[in-house]
């Protein structure tokens, strides 16, 4: 019986040879504490190339901290942060990052074009990227980033993160204070980009409804790893109910 | 009274460099650091006067010490840079008033461009060019860090290193600006042209160019005017720059 199972596993591997060593990220036993208080406790997960991971958790669950750790920017700003465990990205991985809601200071004199220039992105490419996030107005590139709406700014940040062809994009609560307008939500936008670009997305959110939109795997976090698996495994699970209370209801969208 | 051309040329260069540097202080937080730092020059000026050394070199020494203290404490502790700059500022001012000889206090506080010689001028020109080039090389990275520190870090920007470089070039400009505007008003060379440029700029390119240009105009115009009237250059430069600020503020309101 055991042999049979092994054979089965072998044949699965043969069917999907690329997936065996296509891990883009591997996290093992990651713990983070800040000023003596445990923020994250013994988190392990991995991400296959082109897969999407949604990191779910209530406020204060350590989601943003995890994202910062993945970005390798945790140690900045002094503070008493201690980490253990390891985070291993694929060699030469290119990471794009969309931060939690930020807004430039009033009158900050930087144009959209110049914002892209920081990343050495030429005007034509910037216009293409803006098109991709649904900004078709070519005059937009001359606008001051402090003079566009917060929804447009959020789109701009997504476009900016796509510049330089990243392998993976990390997004921190992209819904926060969004008014992207029309029927299209920021999630539809990201889902479309995902289809086109075949990149990995790691999305942090406390919004359960996002899961079916594009998660291949879901990681539920509340300082500890609550659950980790495919959306079908996770949704309706006891642990998720514990995290969010009894009223968890999710509509499964069939595509 | 006549205009001293050595002074004027020095003022034009240091004004341009200071204005350009000021445009990097695009946010409130950084402009405060620039404002307060100029007073940190005072103890160095005092010691230089006592020992008969060049004022600018004395100023530079105390500025570099001040900058390193602010930078190191800012990295090692979670204290804000505003607070640290404030503390260093008060201590500097206190030491400065004790060590600067009474009869030279006014010169130290308000500057004395007449004391600028050919060697100073050559130094100022060289320093201004270096400051401009260094500032230009960290410009985009600093801008990104203003928008989001996390984004900048994720792009591999060394924020702490850039901040130190930035503070050091501010220190250099102040050290050479004190001869023109004195330790009390050198911040006017840095802050006012950028503030004036910000009122009417829609892009970084316009902003940094205009700040440098207004810096040249303010410092050059101020020194020339002060020479004609026969008073200290510092206050004239400051007032002239403030007038330009008022003018662009009104212009900006009209343009919008």
CSV table of C-alpha atoms in Angstrom, one decimal:
chain,number,residue,atom,x,y,z
A,1,UNK,CA,0.0,0.0,0.0
A,2,UNK,CA,2.8,2.3,0.9
A,3,UNK,CA,4.6,1.5,-2.2
A,4,UNK,CA,1.5,2.3,-4.2
A,5,UNK,CA,1.2,5.7,-2.6
A,6,UNK,CA,4.8,6.4,-3.3
A,7,UNK,CA,4.3,5.4,-6.9
A,8,UNK,CA,1.3,7.7,-7.1
A,9,UNK,CA,3.4,10.6,-5.8
A,10,UNK,CA,6.1,9.8,-8.3
A,11,UNK,CA,3.7,9.9,-11.1
A,12,UNK,CA,2.2,13.2,-9.9
A,13,UNK,CA,5.7,14.6,-9.9
A,14,UNK,CA,6.3,13.4,-13.4
A,15,UNK,CA,3.1,15.0,-14.5
A,16,UNK,CA,4.2,18.3,-13.2
A,17,UNK,CA,7.9,18.3,-13.4
A,18,UNK,CA,8.2,22.1,-13.3
A,19,UNK,CA,6.5,22.4,-10.0
A,20,UNK,CA,9.1,20.3,-8.1
A,21,UNK,CA,11.8,22.9,-8.0
A,22,UNK,CA,9.9,25.9,-9.1
A,23,UNK,CA,9.5,27.3,-5.6
A,24,UNK,CA,9.8,31.0,-5.6
A,25,UNK,CA,9.6,31.4,-1.9
A,26,UNK,CA,10.2,29.2,1.1
A,27,UNK,CA,9.6,30.3,4.7
A,28,UNK,CA,10.5,28.0,7.5
A,29,UNK,CA,9.7,28.5,11.2
A,30,UNK,CA,9.7,32.2,11.0
A,31,UNK,CA,9.2,34.0,14.4
A,32,UNK,CA,9.3,37.7,14.9
A,33,UNK,CA,9.1,39.6,18.2
A,34,UNK,CA,9.1,43.3,18.8
A,35,UNK,CA,10.1,44.7,22.1
A,36,UNK,CA,9.8,41.3,23.7
A,37,UNK,CA,6.2,40.7,22.4
A,38,UNK,CA,5.7,37.9,19.9
A,39,UNK,CA,4.3,39.3,16.7
A,40,UNK,CA,4.6,36.1,14.6
A,41,UNK,CA,5.1,32.6,16.0
A,42,UNK,CA,6.7,29.8,14.0
A,43,UNK,CA,5.2,30.4,10.5
A,44,UNK,CA,6.1,28.1,7.6
A,45,UNK,CA,4.8,28.1,4.1
A,46,UNK,CA,6.1,28.2,0.5
A,47,UNK,CA,5.0,29.6,-2.8
A,48,UNK,CA,5.3,28.1,-6.2
A,49,UNK,CA,6.1,30.2,-9.2
A,50,UNK,CA,3.1,31.9,-10.7
A,51,UNK,CA,0.9,30.9,-7.8
A,52,UNK,CA,-1.0,33.4,-5.7
A,53,UNK,CA,-1.0,33.5,-1.9
A,54,UNK,CA,-3.6,35.4,0.1
A,55,UNK,CA,-2.6,36.1,3.7
A,56,UNK,CA,-5.7,36.5,5.7
A,57,UNK,CA,-6.0,37.7,9.3
A,58,UNK,CA,-7.8,40.2,11.5
A,59,UNK,CA,-6.2,43.5,12.4
A,60,UNK,CA,-3.1,43.2,14.4
A,61,UNK,CA,-2.5,39.6,13.4
A,62,UNK,CA,1.0,40.4,12.2
A,63,UNK,CA,0.2,40.4,8.4
A,64,UNK,CA,2.1,43.6,7.6
A,65,UNK,CA,5.0,42.5,9.7
A,66,UNK,CA,5.2,39.2,7.8
A,67,UNK,CA,5.2,41.2,4.5
A,68,UNK,CA,7.9,43.4,5.7
A,69,UNK,CA,9.9,40.4,6.7
A,70,UNK,CA,9.4,39.0,3.2
A,71,UNK,CA,10.6,42.2,1.8
A,72,UNK,CA,13.6,42.2,4.0
A,73,UNK,CA,12.9,45.7,5.4
A,74,UNK,CA,12.1,44.7,9.0
A,75,UNK,CA,15.3,45.8,10.6
A,76,UNK,CA,14.9,49.4,9.4
A,77,UNK,CA,14.0,52.2,11.8
A,78,UNK,CA,15.8,50.9,14.9
A,79,UNK,CA,13.3,49.3,17.3
A,80,UNK,CA,13.8,46.1,19.1
A,81,UNK,CA,12.9,43.5,16.5
A,82,UNK,CA,14.2,40.0,16.8
A,83,UNK,CA,13.6,37.3,14.2
A,84,UNK,CA,14.3,33.6,13.9
A,85,UNK,CA,13.7,31.0,11.2
A,86,UNK,CA,14.5,31.6,7.6
A,87,UNK,CA,13.1,33.2,4.5
A,88,UNK,CA,14.5,32.0,1.2
A,89,UNK,CA,13.5,33.6,-2.1
A,90,UNK,CA,14.4,32.1,-5.5
A,91,UNK,CA,17.8,33.3,-6.7
A,92,UNK,CA,17.6,36.7,-8.5
A,93,UNK,CA,13.9,37.1,-7.7
A,94,UNK,CA,12.5,40.4,-8.6
A,95,UNK,CA,9.9,41.7,-6.1
A,96,UNK,CA,7.4,44.4,-6.7
A,97,UNK,CA,5.7,46.0,-3.7
A,98,UNK,CA,2.5,47.9,-3.3
A,99,UNK,CA,2.3,49.4,0.2
A,100,UNK,CA,-0.6,49.9,2.4
A,101,UNK,CA,-2.5,53.1,1.8
A,102,UNK,CA,-0.1,56.0,1.6
A,103,UNK,CA,-0.7,59.5,0.3
A,104,UNK,CA,2.0,62.0,-0.8
A,105,UNK,CA,2.3,65.2,1.1
A,106,UNK,CA,0.2,68.1,-0.3
A,107,UNK,CA,1.9,69.9,-3.1
A,108,UNK,CA,4.7,67.3,-3.3
A,109,UNK,CA,6.1,68.4,-6.6
A,110,UNK,CA,6.7,65.0,-8.4
A,111,UNK,CA,5.0,64.2,-11.6
A,112,UNK,CA,3.7,60.7,-12.5
A,113,UNK,CA,6.4,60.5,-15.3
A,114,UNK,CA,9.1,61.4,-12.8
A,115,UNK,CA,7.8,58.8,-10.3
A,116,UNK,CA,8.4,56.2,-13.0
A,117,UNK,CA,11.8,57.7,-13.8
A,118,UNK,CA,12.9,56.9,-10.2
A,119,UNK,CA,12.8,53.3,-11.4
A,120,UNK,CA,14.4,54.2,-14.7
A,121,UNK,CA,11.2,53.6,-16.6
A,122,UNK,CA,10.8,55.4,-19.8
A,123,UNK,CA,7.7,57.4,-20.7
A,124,UNK,CA,6.4,54.9,-23.3
A,125,UNK,CA,6.7,52.0,-20.9
A,126,UNK,CA,5.1,54.0,-18.1
A,127,UNK,CA,2.1,54.8,-20.4
A,128,UNK,CA,1.8,51.0,-21.2
A,129,UNK,CA,1.8,50.2,-17.5
A,130,UNK,CA,-0.8,52.8,-16.7
A,131,UNK,CA,-2.9,51.4,-19.5
A,132,UNK,CA,-2.7,48.1,-17.8
A,133,UNK,CA,-4.2,49.4,-14.6
A,134,UNK,CA,-7.0,51.2,-16.6
A,135,UNK,CA,-5.5,54.7,-16.8
A,136,UNK,CA,-5.9,55.5,-20.5
A,137,UNK,CA,-5.6,59.3,-20.4
A,138,UNK,CA,-2.1,60.1,-21.8
A,139,UNK,CA,-2.1,63.5,-20.0
A,140,UNK,CA,-2.1,61.6,-16.7
A,141,UNK,CA,1.7,61.2,-16.9
A,142,UNK,CA,2.2,64.9,-16.6
A,143,UNK,CA,0.1,65.2,-13.4
A,144,UNK,CA,1.5,65.8,-10.0
A,145,UNK,CA,1.2,62.6,-7.8
A,146,UNK,CA,-0.1,64.7,-5.0
A,147,UNK,CA,-2.9,66.0,-7.2
A,148,UNK,CA,-4.5,62.7,-8.3
A,149,UNK,CA,-7.3,61.0,-6.4
A,150,UNK,CA,-6.5,58.2,-3.9
A,151,UNK,CA,-8.0,55.6,-6.2
A,152,UNK,CA,-5.8,56.8,-9.1
A,153,UNK,CA,-2.8,56.8,-6.8
A,154,UNK,CA,-3.5,53.3,-5.8
A,155,UNK,CA,-3.6,52.2,-9.4
A,156,UNK,CA,-0.4,54.1,-10.1
A,157,UNK,CA,1.3,52.2,-7.3
A,158,UNK,CA,0.1,48.9,-8.8
A,159,UNK,CA,1.5,50.1,-12.2
A,160,UNK,CA,4.7,51.2,-10.6
A,161,UNK,CA,5.2,47.8,-8.9
A,162,UNK,CA,4.8,46.1,-12.3
A,163,UNK,CA,7.6,48.1,-13.8
A,164,UNK,CA,10.8,46.1,-14.3
A,165,UNK,CA,8.9,42.8,-14.8
A,166,UNK,CA,8.8,41.4,-11.3
A,167,UNK,CA,8.4,37.7,-10.6
A,168,UNK,CA,6.3,38.4,-7.6
A,169,UNK,CA,4.2,41.3,-6.3
A,170,UNK,CA,3.6,41.9,-2.6
A,171,UNK,CA,0.5,43.8,-1.8
A,172,UNK,CA,-0.5,45.1,1.6
A,173,UNK,CA,-4.3,45.7,2.0
A,174,UNK,CA,-4.8,47.3,-1.4
A,175,UNK,CA,-8.4,48.0,-0.6
A,176,UNK,CA,-7.7,50.4,2.2
A,177,UNK,CA,-9.6,53.7,1.4
A,178,UNK,CA,-10.0,52.9,-2.3
A,179,UNK,CA,-12.4,54.6,-4.7
A,180,UNK,CA,-11.1,53.1,-8.0
A,181,UNK,CA,-14.5,53.9,-9.5
A,182,UNK,CA,-16.9,52.2,-11.7
A,183,UNK,CA,-17.6,48.5,-11.5
A,184,UNK,CA,-14.0,47.5,-11.4
A,185,UNK,CA,-12.5,46.9,-8.0
A,186,UNK,CA,-8.8,46.9,-7.4
A,187,UNK,CA,-9.1,43.1,-7.0
A,188,UNK,CA,-10.5,42.6,-10.5
A,189,UNK,CA,-7.7,44.7,-11.7
A,190,UNK,CA,-5.1,42.7,-10.0
A,191,UNK,CA,-6.8,39.4,-11.1
A,192,UNK,CA,-6.6,40.6,-14.7
A,193,UNK,CA,-3.0,41.6,-14.5
A,194,UNK,CA,-2.3,38.2,-12.9
A,195,UNK,CA,-3.9,36.4,-15.9
A,196,UNK,CA,-1.9,38.5,-18.4
A,197,UNK,CA,1.5,38.6,-16.7
A,198,UNK,CA,1.7,35.1,-15.1
A,199,UNK,CA,3.3,36.4,-12.0
A,200,UNK,CA,3.0,35.4,-8.4
A,201,UNK,CA,1.0,37.6,-6.1
A,202,UNK,CA,1.2,37.7,-2.3
A,203,UNK,CA,-1.8,39.7,-1.1
A,204,UNK,CA,-2.3,40.7,2.5
A,205,UNK,CA,-5.9,41.4,3.5
A,206,UNK,CA,-8.5,41.0,6.2
A,207,UNK,CA,-11.2,40.7,3.5
A,208,UNK,CA,-12.4,37.1,3.2
A,209,UNK,CA,-14.2,37.7,-0.1
A,210,UNK,CA,-10.9,38.1,-1.9
A,211,UNK,CA,-9.9,34.5,-1.5
A,212,UNK,CA,-11.8,33.0,-4.4
A,213,UNK,CA,-10.8,35.8,-6.8
A,214,UNK,CA,-7.3,34.6,-7.2
A,215,UNK,CA,-5.9,32.6,-4.3
A,216,UNK,CA,-4.1,29.3,-5.1
A,217,UNK,CA,-3.3,29.1,-1.4
A,218,UNK,CA,-4.5,30.8,1.7
A,219,UNK,CA,-2.6,31.4,4.8
A,220,UNK,CA,-4.6,32.4,7.8
A,221,UNK,CA,-2.7,34.3,10.4
A,222,UNK,CA,-3.3,35.4,13.9
A,223,UNK,CA,0.2,35.7,15.3
A,224,UNK,CA,0.3,31.9,14.8
A,225,UNK,CA,-0.4,30.0,11.6
A,226,UNK,CA,-4.1,29.3,12.0
A,227,UNK,CA,-4.5,27.4,8.7
A,228,UNK,CA,-2.8,27.0,5.4
A,229,UNK,CA,-4.1,25.4,2.2
A,230,UNK,CA,-6.2,25.8,-0.9
A,231,UNK,CA,-9.3,28.0,-0.7
A,232,UNK,CA,-11.5,24.9,-0.7
A,233,UNK,CA,-9.6,23.5,2.3
A,234,UNK,CA,-9.7,26.6,4.2
A,235,UNK,CA,-13.1,28.1,3.7
A,236,UNK,CA,-15.6,26.6,6.1
A,237,UNK,CA,-12.8,25.2,8.2
A,238,UNK,CA,-13.1,25.2,12.0
A,239,UNK,CA,-10.0,27.3,12.4
A,240,UNK,CA,-11.2,30.0,10.1
A,241,UNK,CA,-14.5,30.1,12.1
A,242,UNK,CA,-12.4,30.6,15.2
A,243,UNK,CA,-10.5,33.4,13.8
A,244,UNK,CA,-13.4,35.4,12.4
A,245,UNK,CA,-16.2,34.3,14.6
A,246,UNK,CA,-19.2,32.1,13.8
A,247,UNK,CA,-20.6,34.1,11.0
A,248,UNK,CA,-18.1,33.3,8.3
A,249,UNK,CA,-19.9,33.0,5.0
A,250,UNK,CA,-18.3,33.0,1.7
A,251,UNK,CA,-19.7,32.9,-1.8
A,252,UNK,CA,-17.8,30.7,-4.0
A,253,UNK,CA,-17.4,32.3,-7.4
A,254,UNK,CA,-17.4,30.0,-10.3
A,255,UNK,CA,-15.3,31.2,-13.2
B,1,UNK,CA,29.6,101.5,-0.9
B,2,UNK,CA,30.6,99.1,-3.7
B,3,UNK,CA,30.0,95.5,-4.6
B,4,UNK,CA,32.8,93.1,-3.8
B,5,UNK,CA,33.0,90.7,-6.8
B,6,UNK,CA,34.7,87.9,-4.8
B,7,UNK,CA,31.8,88.0,-2.4
B,8,UNK,CA,29.3,88.2,-5.1
B,9,UNK,CA,30.6,85.2,-7.1
B,10,UNK,CA,30.8,83.2,-3.8
B,11,UNK,CA,27.3,84.1,-3.0
B,12,UNK,CA,26.0,83.1,-6.5
B,13,UNK,CA,27.5,79.6,-6.2
B,14,UNK,CA,26.6,78.9,-2.6
B,15,UNK,CA,23.1,80.3,-3.2
B,16,UNK,CA,22.6,77.9,-6.2
B,17,UNK,CA,23.9,74.9,-4.3
B,18,UNK,CA,21.9,75.8,-1.2
B,19,UNK,CA,18.7,76.3,-3.2
B,20,UNK,CA,19.1,73.0,-5.0
B,21,UNK,CA,19.8,71.2,-1.8
B,22,UNK,CA,16.8,72.9,-0.2
B,23,UNK,CA,14.6,71.4,-2.9
B,24,UNK,CA,15.5,68.0,-1.6
B,25,UNK,CA,13.8,69.0,1.7
B,26,UNK,CA,10.5,68.4,0.0
B,27,UNK,CA,8.8,67.6,3.2
B,28,UNK,CA,8.2,69.4,6.4
B,29,UNK,CA,10.4,67.0,8.5
B,30,UNK,CA,13.5,67.6,6.5
B,31,UNK,CA,13.2,71.3,6.2
B,32,UNK,CA,13.2,71.6,10.0
B,33,UNK,CA,16.5,69.7,10.1
B,34,UNK,CA,18.0,72.2,7.6
B,35,UNK,CA,16.7,75.1,9.6
B,36,UNK,CA,18.1,74.0,12.9
B,37,UNK,CA,21.4,72.7,11.6
B,38,UNK,CA,22.6,76.2,10.7
B,39,UNK,CA,22.8,77.1,14.4
B,40,UNK,CA,25.0,74.1,15.1
B,41,UNK,CA,27.7,76.0,13.2
B,42,UNK,CA,28.0,78.5,16.0
B,43,UNK,CA,30.3,76.8,18.5
B,44,UNK,CA,32.7,75.9,15.6
B,45,UNK,CA,32.7,79.5,14.5
B,46,UNK,CA,33.4,80.5,18.1
B,47,UNK,CA,36.4,78.2,18.4
B,48,UNK,CA,37.7,79.2,15.0
B,49,UNK,CA,37.6,82.9,16.0
B,50,UNK,CA,39.3,82.1,19.3
B,51,UNK,CA,42.1,80.1,17.6
B,52,UNK,CA,42.3,82.4,14.6
B,53,UNK,CA,41.3,79.7,12.1
B,54,UNK,CA,39.0,80.0,9.1
B,55,UNK,CA,35.4,80.4,10.2
B,56,UNK,CA,34.0,78.0,7.6
B,57,UNK,CA,36.4,75.2,8.7
B,58,UNK,CA,35.4,75.7,12.3
B,59,UNK,CA,31.7,75.7,11.4
B,60,UNK,CA,32.2,72.6,9.3
B,61,UNK,CA,33.8,70.7,12.2
B,62,UNK,CA,31.0,71.4,14.7
B,63,UNK,CA,28.4,70.7,12.0
B,64,UNK,CA,29.8,67.3,11.2
B,65,UNK,CA,29.9,66.4,14.9
B,66,UNK,CA,26.3,67.6,15.2
B,67,UNK,CA,25.2,65.7,12.1
B,68,UNK,CA,26.9,62.5,13.3
B,69,UNK,CA,25.2,62.8,16.7
B,70,UNK,CA,21.8,63.3,15.2
B,71,UNK,CA,22.3,60.5,12.7
B,72,UNK,CA,23.7,57.9,15.1
B,73,UNK,CA,21.1,58.6,17.8
B,74,UNK,CA,18.4,58.6,15.2
B,75,UNK,CA,19.4,55.1,14.0
B,76,UNK,CA,20.1,53.6,17.4
B,77,UNK,CA,17.0,54.9,19.2
B,78,UNK,CA,13.5,55.4,18.1
B,79,UNK,CA,13.6,59.1,18.9
B,80,UNK,CA,12.5,61.4,16.1
B,81,UNK,CA,15.1,63.3,14.2
B,82,UNK,CA,13.2,66.6,15.0
B,83,UNK,CA,13.6,66.0,18.7
B,84,UNK,CA,17.3,65.1,18.3
B,85,UNK,CA,18.0,68.1,16.1
B,86,UNK,CA,16.3,70.3,18.6
B,87,UNK,CA,18.5,69.0,21.5
B,88,UNK,CA,21.7,69.4,19.5
B,89,UNK,CA,20.5,72.8,18.4
B,90,UNK,CA,20.0,74.1,21.9
B,91,UNK,CA,23.3,72.8,23.2
B,92,UNK,CA,25.1,74.2,20.2
B,93,UNK,CA,23.6,77.6,20.7
B,94,UNK,CA,24.5,77.6,24.4
B,95,UNK,CA,28.1,76.6,23.7
B,96,UNK,CA,28.3,79.0,20.8
B,97,UNK,CA,27.2,82.0,22.9
B,98,UNK,CA,29.8,81.1,25.5
B,99,UNK,CA,32.8,80.7,23.1
B,100,UNK,CA,32.1,83.3,20.5
B,101,UNK,CA,33.9,86.6,21.6
B,102,UNK,CA,31.4,89.3,22.3
B,103,UNK,CA,32.7,91.8,19.7
B,104,UNK,CA,32.5,89.1,17.0
B,105,UNK,CA,29.1,87.7,17.9
B,106,UNK,CA,27.2,89.8,15.4
B,107,UNK,CA,29.5,88.7,12.6
B,108,UNK,CA,29.0,85.1,13.6
B,109,UNK,CA,25.2,85.4,13.8
B,110,UNK,CA,24.6,87.5,10.7
B,111,UNK,CA,27.6,86.8,8.5
B,112,UNK,CA,30.3,89.0,7.0
B,113,UNK,CA,30.7,88.5,3.3
B,114,UNK,CA,33.5,91.2,3.2
B,115,UNK,CA,35.8,88.7,4.9
B,116,UNK,CA,35.6,86.4,1.9
B,117,UNK,CA,38.9,86.1,0.1
B,118,UNK,CA,40.1,84.5,-3.2
B,119,UNK,CA,40.9,81.2,-1.5
B,120,UNK,CA,37.5,81.2,0.0
B,121,UNK,CA,35.9,81.9,-3.3
B,122,UNK,CA,37.8,79.0,-5.0
B,123,UNK,CA,36.8,76.7,-2.2
B,124,UNK,CA,33.1,77.8,-2.4
B,125,UNK,CA,33.0,77.2,-6.2
B,126,UNK,CA,34.5,73.7,-5.8
B,127,UNK,CA,32.3,72.8,-2.9
B,128,UNK,CA,29.1,74.1,-4.6
B,129,UNK,CA,29.8,71.9,-7.6
B,130,UNK,CA,30.5,68.9,-5.5
B,131,UNK,CA,27.4,69.4,-3.4
B,132,UNK,CA,25.3,69.8,-6.5
B,133,UNK,CA,26.6,66.6,-8.0
B,134,UNK,CA,26.2,64.6,-4.8
B,135,UNK,CA,22.7,65.9,-4.2
B,136,UNK,CA,21.7,65.1,-7.8
B,137,UNK,CA,22.9,61.5,-7.4
B,138,UNK,CA,20.8,60.8,-4.3
B,139,UNK,CA,17.8,62.9,-5.5
B,140,UNK,CA,15.5,60.1,-6.9
B,141,UNK,CA,16.2,57.8,-4.0
B,142,UNK,CA,15.4,60.5,-1.5
B,143,UNK,CA,12.1,61.3,-3.3
B,144,UNK,CA,11.1,57.6,-3.2
B,145,UNK,CA,11.8,57.4,0.5
B,146,UNK,CA,9.6,60.5,1.1
B,147,UNK,CA,6.7,58.8,-0.7
B,148,UNK,CA,7.2,55.5,1.2
B,149,UNK,CA,10.1,54.3,3.2
B,150,UNK,CA,9.0,50.7,2.7
B,151,UNK,CA,8.9,51.1,-1.1
B,152,UNK,CA,12.3,52.6,-1.1
B,153,UNK,CA,13.7,49.9,1.1
B,154,UNK,CA,12.1,47.2,-1.1
B,155,UNK,CA,13.8,48.9,-4.1
B,156,UNK,CA,17.1,48.5,-2.3
B,157,UNK,CA,17.5,52.1,-1.4
B,158,UNK,CA,19.9,52.6,1.6
B,159,UNK,CA,17.9,55.2,3.4
B,160,UNK,CA,20.2,55.7,6.4
B,161,UNK,CA,23.2,56.1,4.2
B,162,UNK,CA,21.4,58.6,2.0
B,163,UNK,CA,20.2,60.5,5.0
B,164,UNK,CA,23.8,60.8,6.3
B,165,UNK,CA,25.1,61.9,2.9
B,166,UNK,CA,22.3,64.4,2.7
B,167,UNK,CA,22.9,65.8,6.2
B,168,UNK,CA,26.7,66.0,5.5
B,169,UNK,CA,26.2,68.1,2.3
B,170,UNK,CA,23.8,70.3,4.1
B,171,UNK,CA,26.5,70.8,6.7
B,172,UNK,CA,29.0,71.7,4.0
B,173,UNK,CA,26.7,74.2,2.4
B,174,UNK,CA,26.0,75.8,5.8
B,175,UNK,CA,29.7,75.9,6.7
B,176,UNK,CA,30.4,78.0,3.7
B,177,UNK,CA,27.1,79.8,3.8
B,178,UNK,CA,27.7,81.2,7.2
B,179,UNK,CA,30.3,83.7,5.8
B,180,UNK,CA,27.5,85.1,3.7
B,181,UNK,CA,24.4,85.0,5.9
B,182,UNK,CA,25.7,84.1,9.4
B,183,UNK,CA,24.6,81.2,11.5
B,184,UNK,CA,21.3,82.7,12.2
B,185,UNK,CA,20.2,83.3,8.6
B,186,UNK,CA,22.0,80.6,6.6
B,187,UNK,CA,18.9,78.5,6.7
B,188,UNK,CA,17.2,81.2,4.6
B,189,UNK,CA,19.6,80.2,1.8
B,190,UNK,CA,18.4,76.6,2.0
B,191,UNK,CA,14.7,76.8,2.9
B,192,UNK,CA,13.4,80.0,1.2
B,193,UNK,CA,14.3,79.4,-2.5
B,194,UNK,CA,12.9,75.8,-2.3
B,195,UNK,CA,9.7,77.0,-0.6
B,196,UNK,CA,9.3,79.7,-3.2
B,197,UNK,CA,9.9,77.3,-6.0
B,198,UNK,CA,7.4,74.8,-4.6
B,199,UNK,CA,4.6,77.3,-4.9
B,200,UNK,CA,4.8,77.3,-8.7
B,201,UNK,CA,6.3,73.9,-9.6
B,202,UNK,CA,4.3,71.0,-11.1
B,203,UNK,CA,7.2,68.6,-11.4
B,204,UNK,CA,10.5,67.7,-9.7
B,205,UNK,CA,12.5,69.0,-12.6
B,206,UNK,CA,10.9,72.5,-12.4
B,207,UNK,CA,11.1,72.5,-8.7
B,208,UNK,CA,14.8,71.7,-8.3
B,209,UNK,CA,15.7,74.0,-11.2
B,210,UNK,CA,13.7,76.9,-9.9
B,211,UNK,CA,15.0,76.4,-6.4
B,212,UNK,CA,18.6,76.6,-7.6
B,213,UNK,CA,17.8,79.6,-9.8
B,214,UNK,CA,16.0,81.5,-7.0
B,215,UNK,CA,18.8,80.6,-4.7
B,216,UNK,CA,21.3,82.2,-7.1
B,217,UNK,CA,19.0,85.2,-7.4
B,218,UNK,CA,18.4,85.6,-3.7
B,219,UNK,CA,22.0,85.2,-2.6
B,220,UNK,CA,23.5,87.2,-5.5
B,221,UNK,CA,20.9,89.9,-5.3
B,222,UNK,CA,21.1,90.1,-1.6
B,223,UNK,CA,24.9,90.5,-1.5
B,224,UNK,CA,24.8,93.1,-4.3
B,225,UNK,CA,22.1,95.1,-2.7
B,226,UNK,CA,23.7,94.9,0.8
B,227,UNK,CA,27.0,96.1,-0.8
B,228,UNK,CA,25.2,99.1,-2.4
B,229,UNK,CA,23.4,100.0,0.8
B,230,UNK,CA,26.4,99.3,3.0
B,231,UNK,CA,24.9,96.8,5.5
B,232,UNK,CA,25.3,93.1,6.4
B,233,UNK,CA,24.4,90.7,3.5
B,234,UNK,CA,22.6,88.1,5.6
B,235,UNK,CA,19.5,90.0,6.5
B,236,UNK,CA,19.2,91.4,2.9
B,237,UNK,CA,19.5,87.9,1.4
B,238,UNK,CA,16.9,86.6,3.8
B,239,UNK,CA,14.4,89.4,3.2
B,240,UNK,CA,14.9,89.3,-0.6
B,241,UNK,CA,14.3,85.5,-0.5
B,242,UNK,CA,11.2,86.0,1.6
B,243,UNK,CA,9.9,88.5,-0.9
B,244,UNK,CA,10.4,86.0,-3.7
B,245,UNK,CA,8.5,83.5,-1.6
B,246,UNK,CA,5.6,85.9,-1.2
B,247,UNK,CA,5.6,86.6,-4.9
B,248,UNK,CA,5.5,82.9,-6.0
B,249,UNK,CA,2.8,82.2,-3.4
B,250,UNK,CA,0.6,84.8,-5.0
B,251,UNK,CA,1.6,83.6,-8.4
B,252,UNK,CA,0.8,80.0,-7.5
B,253,UNK,CA,-2.7,81.1,-6.3
B,254,UNK,CA,-3.3,82.9,-9.6
B,255,UNK,CA,-2.1,80.0,-11.7
B,256,UNK,CA,-4.4,77.5,-10.0
